[in-house]
Coordinates of N, CA, C and O in Angstrom, one line a residue:
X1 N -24.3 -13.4 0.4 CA -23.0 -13.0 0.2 C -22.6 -11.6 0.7 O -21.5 -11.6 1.1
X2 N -23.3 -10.4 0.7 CA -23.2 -9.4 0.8 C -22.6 -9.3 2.5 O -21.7 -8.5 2.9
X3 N -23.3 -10.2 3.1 CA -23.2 -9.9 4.2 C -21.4 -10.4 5.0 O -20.8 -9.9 6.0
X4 N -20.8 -11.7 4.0 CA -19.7 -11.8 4.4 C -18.6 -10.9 3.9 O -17.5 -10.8 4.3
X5 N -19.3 -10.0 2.6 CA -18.5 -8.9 2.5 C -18.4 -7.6 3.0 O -17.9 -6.6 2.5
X6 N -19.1 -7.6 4.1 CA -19.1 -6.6 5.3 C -18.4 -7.1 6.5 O -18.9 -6.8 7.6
X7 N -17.3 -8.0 6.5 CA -17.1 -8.9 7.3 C -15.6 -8.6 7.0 O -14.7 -8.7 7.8
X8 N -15.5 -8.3 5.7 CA -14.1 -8.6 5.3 C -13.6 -7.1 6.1 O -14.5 -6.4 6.5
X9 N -12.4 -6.7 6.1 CA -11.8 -5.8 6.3 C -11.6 -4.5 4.9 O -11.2 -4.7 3.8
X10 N -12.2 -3.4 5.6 CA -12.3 -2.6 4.5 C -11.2 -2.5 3.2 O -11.3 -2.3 1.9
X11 N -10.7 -2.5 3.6 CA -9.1 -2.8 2.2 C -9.3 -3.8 1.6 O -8.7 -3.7 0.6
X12 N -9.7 -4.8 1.6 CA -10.1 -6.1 1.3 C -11.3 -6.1 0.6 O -11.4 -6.9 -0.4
X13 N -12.2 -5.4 0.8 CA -13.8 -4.9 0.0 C -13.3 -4.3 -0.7 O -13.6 -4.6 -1.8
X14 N -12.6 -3.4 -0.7 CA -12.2 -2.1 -1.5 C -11.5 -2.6 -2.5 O -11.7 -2.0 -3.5
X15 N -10.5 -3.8 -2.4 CA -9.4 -3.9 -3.3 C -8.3 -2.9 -3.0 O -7.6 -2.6 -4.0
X16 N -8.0 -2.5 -2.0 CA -7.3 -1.1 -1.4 C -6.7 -1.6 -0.5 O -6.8 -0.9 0.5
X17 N -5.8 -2.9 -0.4 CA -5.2 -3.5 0.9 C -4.0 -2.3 1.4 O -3.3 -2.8 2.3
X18 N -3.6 -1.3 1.2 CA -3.0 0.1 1.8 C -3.3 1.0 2.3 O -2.7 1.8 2.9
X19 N -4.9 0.9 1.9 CA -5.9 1.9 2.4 C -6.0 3.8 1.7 O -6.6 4.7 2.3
X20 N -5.5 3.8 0.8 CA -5.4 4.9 -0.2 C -6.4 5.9 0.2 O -7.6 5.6 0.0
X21 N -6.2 6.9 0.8 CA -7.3 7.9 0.5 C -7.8 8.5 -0.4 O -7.0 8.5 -1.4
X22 N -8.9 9.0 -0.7 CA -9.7 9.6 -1.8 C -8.7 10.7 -2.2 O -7.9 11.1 -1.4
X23 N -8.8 11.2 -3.6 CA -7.5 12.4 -3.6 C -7.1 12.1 -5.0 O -6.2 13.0 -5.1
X24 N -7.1 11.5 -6.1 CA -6.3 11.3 -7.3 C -7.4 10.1 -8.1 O -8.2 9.3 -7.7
X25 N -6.9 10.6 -9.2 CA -7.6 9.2 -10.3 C -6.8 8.6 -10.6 O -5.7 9.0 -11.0
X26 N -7.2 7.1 -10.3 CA -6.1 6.2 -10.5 C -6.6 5.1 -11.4 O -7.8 4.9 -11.7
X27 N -5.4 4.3 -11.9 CA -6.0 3.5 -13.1 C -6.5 2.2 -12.5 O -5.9 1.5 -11.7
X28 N -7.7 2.0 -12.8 CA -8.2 0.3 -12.3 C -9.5 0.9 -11.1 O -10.0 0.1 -10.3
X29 N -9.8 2.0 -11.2 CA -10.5 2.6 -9.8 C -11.9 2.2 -10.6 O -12.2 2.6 -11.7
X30 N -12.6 1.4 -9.8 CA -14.1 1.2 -9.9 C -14.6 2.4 -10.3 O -14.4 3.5 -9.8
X31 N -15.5 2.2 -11.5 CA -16.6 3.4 -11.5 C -17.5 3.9 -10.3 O -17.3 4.9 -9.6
X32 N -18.1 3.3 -10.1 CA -18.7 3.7 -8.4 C -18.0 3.5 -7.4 O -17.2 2.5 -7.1
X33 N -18.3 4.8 -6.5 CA -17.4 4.6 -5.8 C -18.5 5.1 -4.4 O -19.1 6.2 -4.1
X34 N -18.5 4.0 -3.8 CA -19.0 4.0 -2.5 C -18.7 4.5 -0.8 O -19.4 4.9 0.1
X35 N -17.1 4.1 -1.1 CA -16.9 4.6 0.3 C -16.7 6.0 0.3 O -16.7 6.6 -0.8
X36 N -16.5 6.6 1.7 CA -16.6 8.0 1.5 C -15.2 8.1 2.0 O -14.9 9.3 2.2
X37 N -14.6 7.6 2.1 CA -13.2 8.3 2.3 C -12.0 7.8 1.6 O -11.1 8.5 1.2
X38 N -12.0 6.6 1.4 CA -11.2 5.4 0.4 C -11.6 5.0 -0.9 O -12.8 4.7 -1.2
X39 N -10.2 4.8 -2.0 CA -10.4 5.1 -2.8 C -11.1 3.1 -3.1 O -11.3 2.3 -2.2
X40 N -11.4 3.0 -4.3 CA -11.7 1.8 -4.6 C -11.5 1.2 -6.0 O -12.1 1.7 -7.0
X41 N -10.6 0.0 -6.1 CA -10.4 -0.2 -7.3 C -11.4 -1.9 -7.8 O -11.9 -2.7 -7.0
X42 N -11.3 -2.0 -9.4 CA -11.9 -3.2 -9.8 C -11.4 -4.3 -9.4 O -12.3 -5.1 -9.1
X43 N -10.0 -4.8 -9.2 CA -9.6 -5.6 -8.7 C -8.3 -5.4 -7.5 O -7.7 -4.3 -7.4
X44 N -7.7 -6.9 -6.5 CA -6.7 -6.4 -5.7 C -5.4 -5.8 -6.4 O -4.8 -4.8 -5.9
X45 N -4.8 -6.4 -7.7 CA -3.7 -6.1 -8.2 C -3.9 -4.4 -8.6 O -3.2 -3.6 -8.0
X46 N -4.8 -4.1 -9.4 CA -4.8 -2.5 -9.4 C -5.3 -1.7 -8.4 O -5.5 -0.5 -8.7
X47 N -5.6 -2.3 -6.8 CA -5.2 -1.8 -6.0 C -3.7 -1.1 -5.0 O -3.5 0.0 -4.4
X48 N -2.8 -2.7 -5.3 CA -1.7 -3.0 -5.4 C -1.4 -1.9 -6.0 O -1.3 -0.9 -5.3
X49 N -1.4 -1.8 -7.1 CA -0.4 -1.0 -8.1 C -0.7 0.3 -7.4 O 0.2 1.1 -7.1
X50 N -1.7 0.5 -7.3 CA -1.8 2.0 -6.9 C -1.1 2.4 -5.1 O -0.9 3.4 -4.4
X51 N -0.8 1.3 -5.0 CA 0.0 1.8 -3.4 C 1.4 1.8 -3.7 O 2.1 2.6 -3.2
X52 N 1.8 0.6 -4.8 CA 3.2 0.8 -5.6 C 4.0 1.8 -5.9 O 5.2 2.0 -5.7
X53 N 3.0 2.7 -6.8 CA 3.3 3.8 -7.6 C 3.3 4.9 -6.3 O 4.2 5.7 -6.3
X54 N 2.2 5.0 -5.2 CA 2.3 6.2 -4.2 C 3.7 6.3 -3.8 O 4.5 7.3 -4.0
X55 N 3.8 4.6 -3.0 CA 5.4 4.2 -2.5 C 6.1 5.0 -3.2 O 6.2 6.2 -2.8
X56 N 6.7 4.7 -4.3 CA 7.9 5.0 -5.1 C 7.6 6.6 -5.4 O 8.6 7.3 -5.9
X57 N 6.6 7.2 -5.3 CA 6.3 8.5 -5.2 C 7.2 9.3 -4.2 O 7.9 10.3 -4.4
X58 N 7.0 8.7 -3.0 CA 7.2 9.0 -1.8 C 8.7 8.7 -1.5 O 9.4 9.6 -1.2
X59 N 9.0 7.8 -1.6 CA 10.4 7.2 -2.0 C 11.3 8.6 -2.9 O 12.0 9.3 -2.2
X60 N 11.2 8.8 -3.8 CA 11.5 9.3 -4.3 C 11.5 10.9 -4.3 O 12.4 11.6 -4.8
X61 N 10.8 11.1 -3.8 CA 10.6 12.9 -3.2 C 9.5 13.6 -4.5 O 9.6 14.7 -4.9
X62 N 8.5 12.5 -5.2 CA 8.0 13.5 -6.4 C 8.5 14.2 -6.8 O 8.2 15.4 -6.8
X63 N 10.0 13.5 -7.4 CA 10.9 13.8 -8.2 C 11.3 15.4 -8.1 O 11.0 16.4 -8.9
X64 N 11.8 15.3 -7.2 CA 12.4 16.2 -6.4 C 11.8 17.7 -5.7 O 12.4 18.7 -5.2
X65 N 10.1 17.4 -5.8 CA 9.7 18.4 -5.2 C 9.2 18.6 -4.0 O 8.7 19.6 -3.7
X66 N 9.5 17.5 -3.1 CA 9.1 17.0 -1.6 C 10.5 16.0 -1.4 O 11.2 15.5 -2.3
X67 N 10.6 16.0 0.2 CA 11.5 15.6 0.3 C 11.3 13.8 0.9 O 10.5 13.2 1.7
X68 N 12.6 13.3 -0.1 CA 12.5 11.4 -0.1 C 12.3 11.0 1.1 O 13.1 11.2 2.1
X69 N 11.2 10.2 1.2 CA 10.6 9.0 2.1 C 11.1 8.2 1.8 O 10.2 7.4 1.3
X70 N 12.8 7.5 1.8 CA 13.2 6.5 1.6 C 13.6 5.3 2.4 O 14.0 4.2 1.9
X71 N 13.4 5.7 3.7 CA 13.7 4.7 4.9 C 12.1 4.4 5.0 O 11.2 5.2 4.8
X72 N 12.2 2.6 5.7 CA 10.7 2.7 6.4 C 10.3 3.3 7.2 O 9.2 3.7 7.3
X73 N 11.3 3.5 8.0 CA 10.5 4.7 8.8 C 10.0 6.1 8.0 O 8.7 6.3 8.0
X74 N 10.2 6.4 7.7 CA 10.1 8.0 6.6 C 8.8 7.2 5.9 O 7.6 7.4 6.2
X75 N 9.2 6.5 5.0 CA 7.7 6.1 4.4 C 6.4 5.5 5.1 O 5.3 5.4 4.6
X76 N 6.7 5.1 6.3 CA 5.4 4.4 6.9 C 4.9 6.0 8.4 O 3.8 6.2 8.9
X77 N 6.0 6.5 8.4 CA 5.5 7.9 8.9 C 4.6 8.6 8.1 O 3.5 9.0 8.7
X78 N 4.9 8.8 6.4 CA 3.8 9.6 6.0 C 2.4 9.0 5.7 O 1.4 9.5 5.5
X79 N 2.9 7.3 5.6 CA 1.6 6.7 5.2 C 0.5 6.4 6.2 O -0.6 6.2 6.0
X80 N 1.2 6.5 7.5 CA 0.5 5.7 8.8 C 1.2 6.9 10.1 O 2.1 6.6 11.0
X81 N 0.5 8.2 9.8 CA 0.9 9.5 10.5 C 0.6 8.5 12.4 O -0.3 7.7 12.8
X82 N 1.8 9.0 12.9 CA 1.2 9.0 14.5 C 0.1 9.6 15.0 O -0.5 9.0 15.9
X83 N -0.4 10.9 14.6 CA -1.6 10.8 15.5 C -2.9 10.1 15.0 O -4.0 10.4 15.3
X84 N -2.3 8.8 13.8 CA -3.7 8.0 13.8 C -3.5 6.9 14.0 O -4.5 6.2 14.3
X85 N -2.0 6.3 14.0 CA -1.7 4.8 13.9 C -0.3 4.7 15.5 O 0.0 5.5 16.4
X86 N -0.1 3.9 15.3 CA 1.0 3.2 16.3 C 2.0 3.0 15.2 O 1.9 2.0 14.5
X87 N 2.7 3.9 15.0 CA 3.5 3.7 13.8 C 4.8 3.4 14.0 O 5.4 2.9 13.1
X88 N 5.3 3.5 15.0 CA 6.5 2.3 15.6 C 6.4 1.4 15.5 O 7.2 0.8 14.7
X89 N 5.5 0.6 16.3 CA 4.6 -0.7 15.9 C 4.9 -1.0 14.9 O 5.7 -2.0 14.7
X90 N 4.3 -0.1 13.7 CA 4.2 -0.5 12.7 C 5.3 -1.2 11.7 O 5.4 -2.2 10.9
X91 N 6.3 0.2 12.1 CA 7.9 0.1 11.4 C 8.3 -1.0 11.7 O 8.7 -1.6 10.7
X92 N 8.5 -1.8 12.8 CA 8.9 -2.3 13.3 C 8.5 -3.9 12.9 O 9.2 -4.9 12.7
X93 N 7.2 -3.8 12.7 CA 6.7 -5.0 12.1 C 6.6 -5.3 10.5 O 6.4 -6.5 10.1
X94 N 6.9 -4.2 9.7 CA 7.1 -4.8 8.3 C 8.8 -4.7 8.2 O 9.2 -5.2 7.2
X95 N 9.6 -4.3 8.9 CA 11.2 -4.3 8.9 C 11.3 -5.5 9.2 O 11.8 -6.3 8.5
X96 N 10.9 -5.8 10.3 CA 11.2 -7.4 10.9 C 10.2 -8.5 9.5 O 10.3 -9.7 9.5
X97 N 9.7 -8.1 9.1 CA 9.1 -8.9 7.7 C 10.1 -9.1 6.8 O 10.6 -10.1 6.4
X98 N 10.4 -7.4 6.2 CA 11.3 -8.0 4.9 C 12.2 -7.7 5.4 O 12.1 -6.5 5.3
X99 N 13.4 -7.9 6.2 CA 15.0 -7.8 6.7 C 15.7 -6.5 6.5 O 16.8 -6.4 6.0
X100 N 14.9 -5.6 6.9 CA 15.6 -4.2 6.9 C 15.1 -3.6 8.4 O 14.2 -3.8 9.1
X101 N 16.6 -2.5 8.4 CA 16.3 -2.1 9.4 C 15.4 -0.5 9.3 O 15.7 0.2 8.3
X102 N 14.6 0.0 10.1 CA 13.6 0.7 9.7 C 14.9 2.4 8.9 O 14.5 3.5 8.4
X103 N 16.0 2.1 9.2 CA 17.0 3.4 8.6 C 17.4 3.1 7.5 O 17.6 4.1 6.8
X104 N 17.6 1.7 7.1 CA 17.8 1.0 5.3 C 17.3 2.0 4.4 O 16.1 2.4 4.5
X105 N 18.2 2.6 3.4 CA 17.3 3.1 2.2 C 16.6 2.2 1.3 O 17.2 1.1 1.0
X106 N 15.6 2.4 0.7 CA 14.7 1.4 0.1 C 14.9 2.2 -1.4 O 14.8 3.4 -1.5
X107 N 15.4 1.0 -2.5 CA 15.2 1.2 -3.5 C 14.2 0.8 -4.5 O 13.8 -0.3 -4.8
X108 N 13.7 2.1 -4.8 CA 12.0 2.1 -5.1 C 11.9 1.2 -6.5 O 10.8 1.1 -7.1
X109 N 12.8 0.8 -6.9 CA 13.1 0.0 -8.6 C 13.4 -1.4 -8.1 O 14.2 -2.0 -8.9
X110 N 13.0 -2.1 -7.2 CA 13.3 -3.3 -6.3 C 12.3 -3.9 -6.1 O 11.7 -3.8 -5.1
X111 N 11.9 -5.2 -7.7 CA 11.0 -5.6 -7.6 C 9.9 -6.0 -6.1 O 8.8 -5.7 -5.7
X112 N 11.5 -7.1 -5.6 CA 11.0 -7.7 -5.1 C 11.0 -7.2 -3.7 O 10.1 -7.7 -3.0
X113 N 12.1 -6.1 -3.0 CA 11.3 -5.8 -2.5 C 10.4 -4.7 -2.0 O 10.2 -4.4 -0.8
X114 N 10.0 -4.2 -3.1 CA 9.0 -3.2 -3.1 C 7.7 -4.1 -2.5 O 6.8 -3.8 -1.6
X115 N 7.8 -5.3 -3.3 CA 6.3 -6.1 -3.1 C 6.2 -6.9 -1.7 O 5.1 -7.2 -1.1
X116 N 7.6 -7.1 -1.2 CA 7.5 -7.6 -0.1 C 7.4 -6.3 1.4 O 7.2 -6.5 2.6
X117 N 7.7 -5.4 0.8 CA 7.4 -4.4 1.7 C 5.6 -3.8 1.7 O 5.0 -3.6 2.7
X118 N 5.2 -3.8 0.5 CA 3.8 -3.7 0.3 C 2.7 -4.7 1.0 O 1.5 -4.6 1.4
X119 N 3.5 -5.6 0.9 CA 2.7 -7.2 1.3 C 2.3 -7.1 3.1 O 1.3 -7.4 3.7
X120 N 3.8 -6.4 3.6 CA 3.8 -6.4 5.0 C 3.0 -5.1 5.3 O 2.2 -5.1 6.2
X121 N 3.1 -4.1 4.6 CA 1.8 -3.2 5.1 C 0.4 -3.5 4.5 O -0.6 -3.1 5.2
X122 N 0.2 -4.0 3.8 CA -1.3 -4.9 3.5 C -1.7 -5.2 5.0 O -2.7 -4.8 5.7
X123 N -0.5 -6.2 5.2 CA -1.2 -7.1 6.4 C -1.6 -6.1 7.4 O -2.7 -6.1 7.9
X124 N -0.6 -5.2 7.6 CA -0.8 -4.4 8.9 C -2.3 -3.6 8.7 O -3.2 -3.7 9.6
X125 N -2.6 -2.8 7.2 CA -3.2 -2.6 7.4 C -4.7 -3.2 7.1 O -5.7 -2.5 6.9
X126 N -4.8 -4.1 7.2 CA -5.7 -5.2 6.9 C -6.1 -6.7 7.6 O -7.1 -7.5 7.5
X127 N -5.0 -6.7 8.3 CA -4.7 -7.9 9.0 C -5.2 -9.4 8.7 O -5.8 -10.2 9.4
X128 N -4.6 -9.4 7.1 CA -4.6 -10.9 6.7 C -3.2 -10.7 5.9 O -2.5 -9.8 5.7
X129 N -3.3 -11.7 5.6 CA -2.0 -11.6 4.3 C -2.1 -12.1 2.9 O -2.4 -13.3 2.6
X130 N -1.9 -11.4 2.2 CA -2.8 -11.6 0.7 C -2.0 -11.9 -0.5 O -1.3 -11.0 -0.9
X131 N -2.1 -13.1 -1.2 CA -1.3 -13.7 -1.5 C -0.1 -12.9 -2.5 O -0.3 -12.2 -3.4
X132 N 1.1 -13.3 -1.9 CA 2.5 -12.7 -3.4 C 1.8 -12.3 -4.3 O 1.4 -11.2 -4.3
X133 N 1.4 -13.2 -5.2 CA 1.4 -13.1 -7.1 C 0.8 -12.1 -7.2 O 0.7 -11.7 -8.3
X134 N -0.2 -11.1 -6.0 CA -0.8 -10.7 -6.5 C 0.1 -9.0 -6.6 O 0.0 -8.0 -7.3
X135 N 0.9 -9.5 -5.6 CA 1.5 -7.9 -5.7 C 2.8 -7.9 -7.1 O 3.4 -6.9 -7.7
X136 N 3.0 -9.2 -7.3 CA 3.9 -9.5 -8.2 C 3.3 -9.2 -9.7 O 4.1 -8.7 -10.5
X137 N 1.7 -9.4 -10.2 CA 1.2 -9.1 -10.9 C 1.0 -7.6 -11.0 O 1.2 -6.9 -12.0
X138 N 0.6 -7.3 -10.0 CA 0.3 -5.6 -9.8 C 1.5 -4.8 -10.1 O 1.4 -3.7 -10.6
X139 N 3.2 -5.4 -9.8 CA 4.3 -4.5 -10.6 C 4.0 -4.6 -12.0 O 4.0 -3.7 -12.8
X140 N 3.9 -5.7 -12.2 CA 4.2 -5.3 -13.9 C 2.5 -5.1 -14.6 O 2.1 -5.5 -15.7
X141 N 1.7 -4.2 -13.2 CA 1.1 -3.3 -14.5 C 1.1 -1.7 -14.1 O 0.3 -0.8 -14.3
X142 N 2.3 -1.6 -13.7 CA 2.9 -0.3 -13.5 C 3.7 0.2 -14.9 O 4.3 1.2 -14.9

């Protein structure tokens, strides 16, 4: 079994389908922690939640001490910087997912689509797509 879980895509092993860097304690985070750069939680939902809560962090400007990442573009800039990702690309492919255009302000109290915006960067950065309920379960343990 080990061996097809070296197979999966690291966000996927991790429970980390956003790819979270190391940097904060978060609730649901595995006691051991293996990788060296990514965080890792016990299951995908409280991985979920913890890209939730960054989102709406970021979204919001940490309540007013940094300035709001409220468009996709703005938020997938800070999450998926250009000099590591294709972040055009990127915008361009979770906007064309959930029906906004990458200048839409995103309201971060928007169940649904906070989850459906989460879901499309899962995929991107994971390249599968992982089922709804799970990011649906993961809001309400925020």
């Amino acid at each position: 079994m080990e061996t097809t879980r070296k197979k999966e895509p690291r966000g996927i092993r991790n429970n980390n389908p956003l790819n979270i860097r190391k940097g904060n304690n978060w609730k649901g985070e595995r006691p051991s922690q293996t990788d060296p750069a990514f965080e890792e939680y016990v299951s995908m939902e409280y991985g979920i939640r913890a890209a939730l809560r960054l989102m709406r962090n970021h979204i919001n400007g940490y309540k007013g001490t940094r300035p709001k990442m409220n468009t996709l573009r703005k938020l997938i800039s800070v999450w998926a910087p250009p000099t590591e990702n294709a972040t055009n690309k990127y915008v361009d492919f979770v906007a064309s997912h959930v029906g906004l255009l990458p200048s839409d302000i995103i309201d971060p109290d928007n169940q649904v689509l906070m989850c459906k915006i989460a879901r499309a960067m899962a995929f991107v950065e994971c390249g599968v797509w992982i089922d709804p309920e799970k990011f649906k379960s993961a809001w309400y343990l925020m």
